[in-house]
CSV table of C-alpha atoms and ligand atoms in Angstrom, one decimal:
chain,number,residue,atom,x,y,z
J,1,MET,CA,113.4,106.8,27.4
J,2,ASN,CA,114.7,103.3,27.9
J,3,ILE,CA,118.3,102.5,28.5
J,4,ILE,CA,120.6,99.7,29.4
J,5,LEU,CA,123.3,100.7,31.9
J,6,LEU,CA,126.4,98.6,31.8
J,7,GLY,CA,129.5,98.8,33.9
J,8,PRO,CA,131.8,96.6,35.9
J,9,PRO,CA,131.8,96.6,39.7
J,10,GLY,CA,133.5,99.7,40.9
J,11,ALA,CA,132.5,101.9,38.0
J,12,GLY,CA,129.6,103.5,39.9
J,13,LYS,CA,126.7,101.9,38.1
J,14,GLY,CA,124.6,101.6,41.2
J,15,THR,CA,125.1,105.2,42.1
J,16,GLN,CA,124.1,106.4,38.6
J,17,ALA,CA,121.1,104.1,38.4
J,18,ALA,CA,119.8,105.4,41.8
J,19,ARG,CA,120.3,109.0,40.6
J,20,LEU,CA,118.4,108.4,37.4
J,21,VAL,CA,115.5,106.8,39.3
J,22,ASP,CA,115.5,109.9,41.7
J,23,GLU,CA,115.9,112.6,39.2
J,24,ARG,CA,114.1,111.3,36.1
J,25,GLY,CA,111.4,109.0,37.6
J,26,MET,CA,112.8,106.0,35.7
J,27,VAL,CA,112.5,102.5,37.1
J,28,GLN,CA,115.4,100.1,37.4
J,29,LEU,CA,114.4,96.7,36.0
J,30,SER,CA,116.5,93.9,37.3
J,31,THR,CA,115.1,90.5,36.3
J,32,GLY,CA,116.1,88.9,39.6
J,33,ASP,CA,114.1,91.5,41.6
J,34,MET,CA,111.2,91.4,39.2
J,35,LEU,CA,111.0,87.6,39.4
J,36,ARG,CA,111.0,87.6,43.2
J,37,ALA,CA,108.4,90.3,43.3
J,38,ALA,CA,106.1,88.6,40.8
J,39,VAL,CA,106.4,85.3,42.6
J,40,LYS,CA,105.6,87.0,45.9
J,41,ALA,CA,102.7,88.9,44.4
J,42,GLY,CA,101.3,85.8,42.8
J,43,THR,CA,100.8,87.4,39.3
J,44,PRO,CA,100.0,85.0,36.5
J,45,VAL,CA,103.6,85.1,35.2
J,46,GLY,CA,104.9,84.9,38.8
J,47,LEU,CA,102.9,81.6,39.4
J,48,GLN,CA,104.3,80.2,36.2
J,49,ALA,CA,107.8,81.1,37.2
J,50,LYS,CA,107.4,79.7,40.6
J,51,ALA,CA,106.3,76.3,39.2
J,52,VAL,CA,109.4,76.2,36.9
J,53,MET,CA,111.8,77.1,39.7
J,54,GLU,CA,110.2,74.6,42.1
J,55,ALA,CA,110.8,71.9,39.4
J,56,GLY,CA,114.5,73.0,39.5
J,57,GLU,CA,114.5,74.3,36.0
J,58,LEU,CA,115.7,77.6,34.6
J,59,VAL,CA,113.1,80.3,34.0
J,60,SER,CA,112.7,80.5,30.2
J,61,ASP,CA,113.2,83.6,28.1
J,62,ALA,CA,109.5,83.6,27.3
J,63,ILE,CA,108.7,83.9,31.0
J,64,VAL,CA,111.2,86.7,31.5
J,65,SER,CA,109.8,88.5,28.5
J,66,ALA,CA,106.3,88.3,29.9
J,67,LEU,CA,107.6,89.6,33.2
J,68,ILE,CA,109.2,92.6,31.6
J,69,GLY,CA,106.1,93.3,29.5
J,70,GLU,CA,104.0,93.2,32.7
J,71,ARG,CA,106.4,95.7,34.3
J,72,LEU,CA,106.6,98.0,31.3
J,73,ASP,CA,102.8,98.3,31.4
J,74,SER,CA,102.7,99.3,35.1
J,75,THR,CA,102.1,103.0,35.8
J,76,ASP,CA,105.4,103.6,37.6
J,77,ALA,CA,107.4,102.6,34.5
J,78,GLN,CA,106.1,105.5,32.5
J,79,GLY,CA,109.3,107.6,33.1
J,80,GLY,CA,111.3,105.0,31.2
J,81,ALA,CA,113.3,102.0,32.2
J,82,ILE,CA,116.9,101.2,33.1
J,83,PHE,CA,117.6,97.6,32.3
J,84,ASP,CA,120.0,96.0,34.7
J,85,GLY,CA,121.5,92.5,34.2
J,86,TYR,CA,119.3,92.0,31.2
J,87,PRO,CA,119.5,91.2,28.3
J,88,ARG,CA,122.4,88.7,28.6
J,89,THR,CA,122.1,87.1,25.1
J,90,GLN,CA,121.4,88.2,21.6
J,91,ALA,CA,118.1,86.3,21.7
J,92,GLN,CA,117.1,88.3,24.8
J,93,ALA,CA,118.2,91.5,23.2
J,94,GLU,CA,116.0,90.8,20.2
J,95,ALA,CA,113.1,89.8,22.5
J,96,LEU,CA,113.5,93.1,24.3
J,97,ASP,CA,113.4,95.1,21.0
J,98,ARG,CA,110.1,93.3,20.2
J,99,LEU,CA,108.6,94.0,23.6
J,100,LEU,CA,109.4,97.7,23.3
J,101,ASP,CA,108.3,97.9,19.7
J,102,GLU,CA,104.9,96.4,20.6
J,103,ARG,CA,104.5,99.3,23.0
J,104,GLY,CA,105.6,102.0,20.5
J,105,GLN,CA,108.9,102.4,22.3
J,106,LYS,CA,112.5,101.6,21.7
J,107,LEU,CA,115.8,101.1,23.4
J,108,ASP,CA,117.3,104.6,23.2
J,109,HIS,CA,120.8,104.0,24.5
J,110,VAL,CA,123.2,101.4,25.9
J,111,ILE,CA,125.4,103.4,28.2
J,112,GLU,CA,128.6,101.7,29.1
J,113,LEU,CA,130.7,103.0,32.0
J,114,ALA,CA,134.0,102.2,30.6
J,115,VAL,CA,137.0,101.5,32.9
J,116,ASP,CA,140.6,100.9,32.5
J,117,GLU,CA,141.3,97.6,34.3
J,118,GLU,CA,144.7,98.5,35.7
J,119,ALA,CA,143.4,101.8,37.0
J,120,LEU,CA,140.4,100.1,38.5
J,121,VAL,CA,142.6,97.6,40.3
J,122,ASP,CA,144.7,100.5,41.6
J,123,ARG,CA,141.6,102.4,42.8
J,124,ILE,CA,139.8,99.5,44.5
J,125,THR,CA,142.8,97.7,46.1
J,126,GLY,CA,143.9,100.9,47.9
J,127,ARG,CA,140.6,101.9,49.4
J,128,PHE,CA,139.7,101.7,53.1
J,129,THR,CA,137.2,103.4,55.4
J,130,CYS,CA,136.9,104.7,58.9
J,131,ALA,CA,135.3,101.9,61.0
J,132,SER,CA,133.5,104.5,63.0
J,133,CYS,CA,132.1,107.2,60.7
J,134,GLY,CA,132.6,105.5,57.3
J,135,GLU,CA,134.8,108.3,55.8
J,136,GLY,CA,136.6,106.9,52.7
J,137,TYR,CA,140.4,106.9,52.3
J,138,HIS,CA,143.0,105.5,49.9
J,139,ASP,CA,146.5,104.2,50.4
J,140,ARG,CA,147.9,106.4,47.6
J,141,TYR,CA,145.4,109.2,47.0
J,142,LYS,CA,143.8,110.1,50.3
J,143,GLN,CA,145.7,109.2,53.5
J,144,PRO,CA,144.3,110.6,56.7
J,145,LEU,CA,146.1,114.0,57.4
J,146,LYS,CA,147.4,112.5,60.7
J,147,ALA,CA,148.5,108.9,60.1
J,148,GLY,CA,146.2,106.4,61.8
J,149,THR,CA,143.6,109.0,62.8
J,150,CYS,CA,140.3,109.7,61.0
J,151,ASP,CA,140.1,113.3,59.7
J,152,VAL,CA,136.4,113.5,60.4
J,153,CYS,CA,135.8,111.8,63.7
J,154,GLY,CA,139.2,111.1,65.2
J,155,SER,CA,138.8,107.3,65.3
J,156,HIS,CA,141.9,105.1,65.1
J,157,GLU,CA,140.0,102.1,63.6
J,158,PHE,CA,139.9,101.5,59.9
J,159,LYS,CA,138.5,98.7,57.8
J,160,ARG,CA,138.9,97.2,54.3
J,161,ARG,CA,136.4,95.0,52.4
J,162,ALA,CA,137.7,91.5,52.0
J,163,ASP,CA,137.0,91.4,48.3
J,164,ASP,CA,138.9,94.6,47.6
J,165,ASN,CA,141.9,92.7,46.5
J,166,GLU,CA,143.5,92.4,43.0
J,167,GLU,CA,142.5,88.8,42.3
J,168,SER,CA,138.9,89.6,43.2
J,169,VAL,CA,138.8,92.7,41.0
J,170,ARG,CA,140.2,90.8,38.1
J,171,THR,CA,137.7,88.0,38.5
J,172,ARG,CA,134.8,90.5,38.6
J,173,MET,CA,136.2,92.2,35.5
J,174,ALA,CA,136.4,88.9,33.6
J,175,GLU,CA,132.8,88.0,34.7
J,176,TYR,CA,131.6,91.4,33.5
J,177,ARG,CA,133.3,91.0,30.1
J,178,GLY,CA,131.8,87.5,29.8
J,179,LYS,CA,128.3,88.9,30.5
J,180,THR,CA,128.5,91.8,28.1
J,181,ALA,CA,130.4,90.1,25.2
J,182,PRO,CA,127.3,88.4,23.8
J,183,ILE,CA,125.3,91.7,23.5
J,184,LEU,CA,127.7,94.5,22.9
J,185,PRO,CA,128.3,93.6,19.2
J,186,TYR,CA,124.5,93.5,18.7
J,187,TYR,CA,124.0,97.0,20.1
J,188,ASP,CA,127.2,98.3,18.5
J,189,ALA,CA,125.8,97.3,15.1
J,190,LYS,CA,122.7,99.3,15.9
J,191,GLY,CA,124.8,102.4,16.8
J,192,VAL,CA,123.2,102.8,20.2
J,193,VAL,CA,126.2,102.2,22.5
J,194,ARG,CA,127.5,105.3,24.3
J,195,ARG,CA,130.7,105.0,26.2
J,196,VAL,CA,131.2,107.2,29.3
J,197,ASP,CA,134.4,107.4,31.2
J,198,GLY,CA,133.6,105.4,34.4
J,199,MET,CA,136.9,106.4,36.0
J,200,ALA,CA,136.0,110.0,36.2
J,201,SER,CA,134.4,111.6,39.3
J,202,VAL,CA,130.7,110.9,40.1
J,203,GLU,CA,129.8,114.5,39.1
J,204,THR,CA,131.6,114.2,35.7
J,205,VAL,CA,130.1,110.8,35.0
J,206,SER,CA,126.6,112.2,35.9
J,207,LYS,CA,127.1,115.1,33.5
J,208,ALA,CA,128.2,112.8,30.7
J,209,ILE,CA,125.2,110.5,31.1
J,210,ASP,CA,122.8,113.5,31.3
J,211,GLU,CA,124.4,114.8,28.0
J,212,VAL,CA,123.6,111.5,26.3
J,213,LEU,CA,120.0,111.4,27.7
J,214,ASP,CA,119.3,115.0,26.8
J,215,ALA,CA,120.9,115.0,23.4
E,301,LIG,ZN1,135.8,108.5,61.1
């Protein structure tokens, strides 16, 4: 089972990927991580990539494909792969199809955690946490029972992430759309895109993804 998991920041993609790794023995393949690991391990492809990067050039699609091939053949990838941040272009998507095809595999699903941008802005900009125990709160949906006091630990200190503001959320959404726009039509045409409501609870999203994978 090989999938691509797509979702803008705030849709819970990281949580879902970690769960699939835990529960299904899948591996999460992020090209950035793979590249760093291959360079560090000094694999043939890693050495090639290192030379290119030291020359200040971009790592070519051919090198990235070779890296992914190396990784798909490793024993820990036998439970299937979750591609993260790759492919980014139609050429890369076609290269990935060839890589999988050479191994008698295919890309089974592209699962997109779909979000409503306005609802996402509302969700993210209102959230804050207890500075002491980390309990999560929200301006509109989950205020502490006693104003200014954490329900769990009684602390009076709370904090907000600096990038949890509307402008930052809209910028991240625009970046996400820019990254997925080149590949979604390719996969839509193949009929492999499954959209899951990324605004639902973690449990509901998990269940919806499991239904897709087990169908
Ligand atoms: Zn607390």
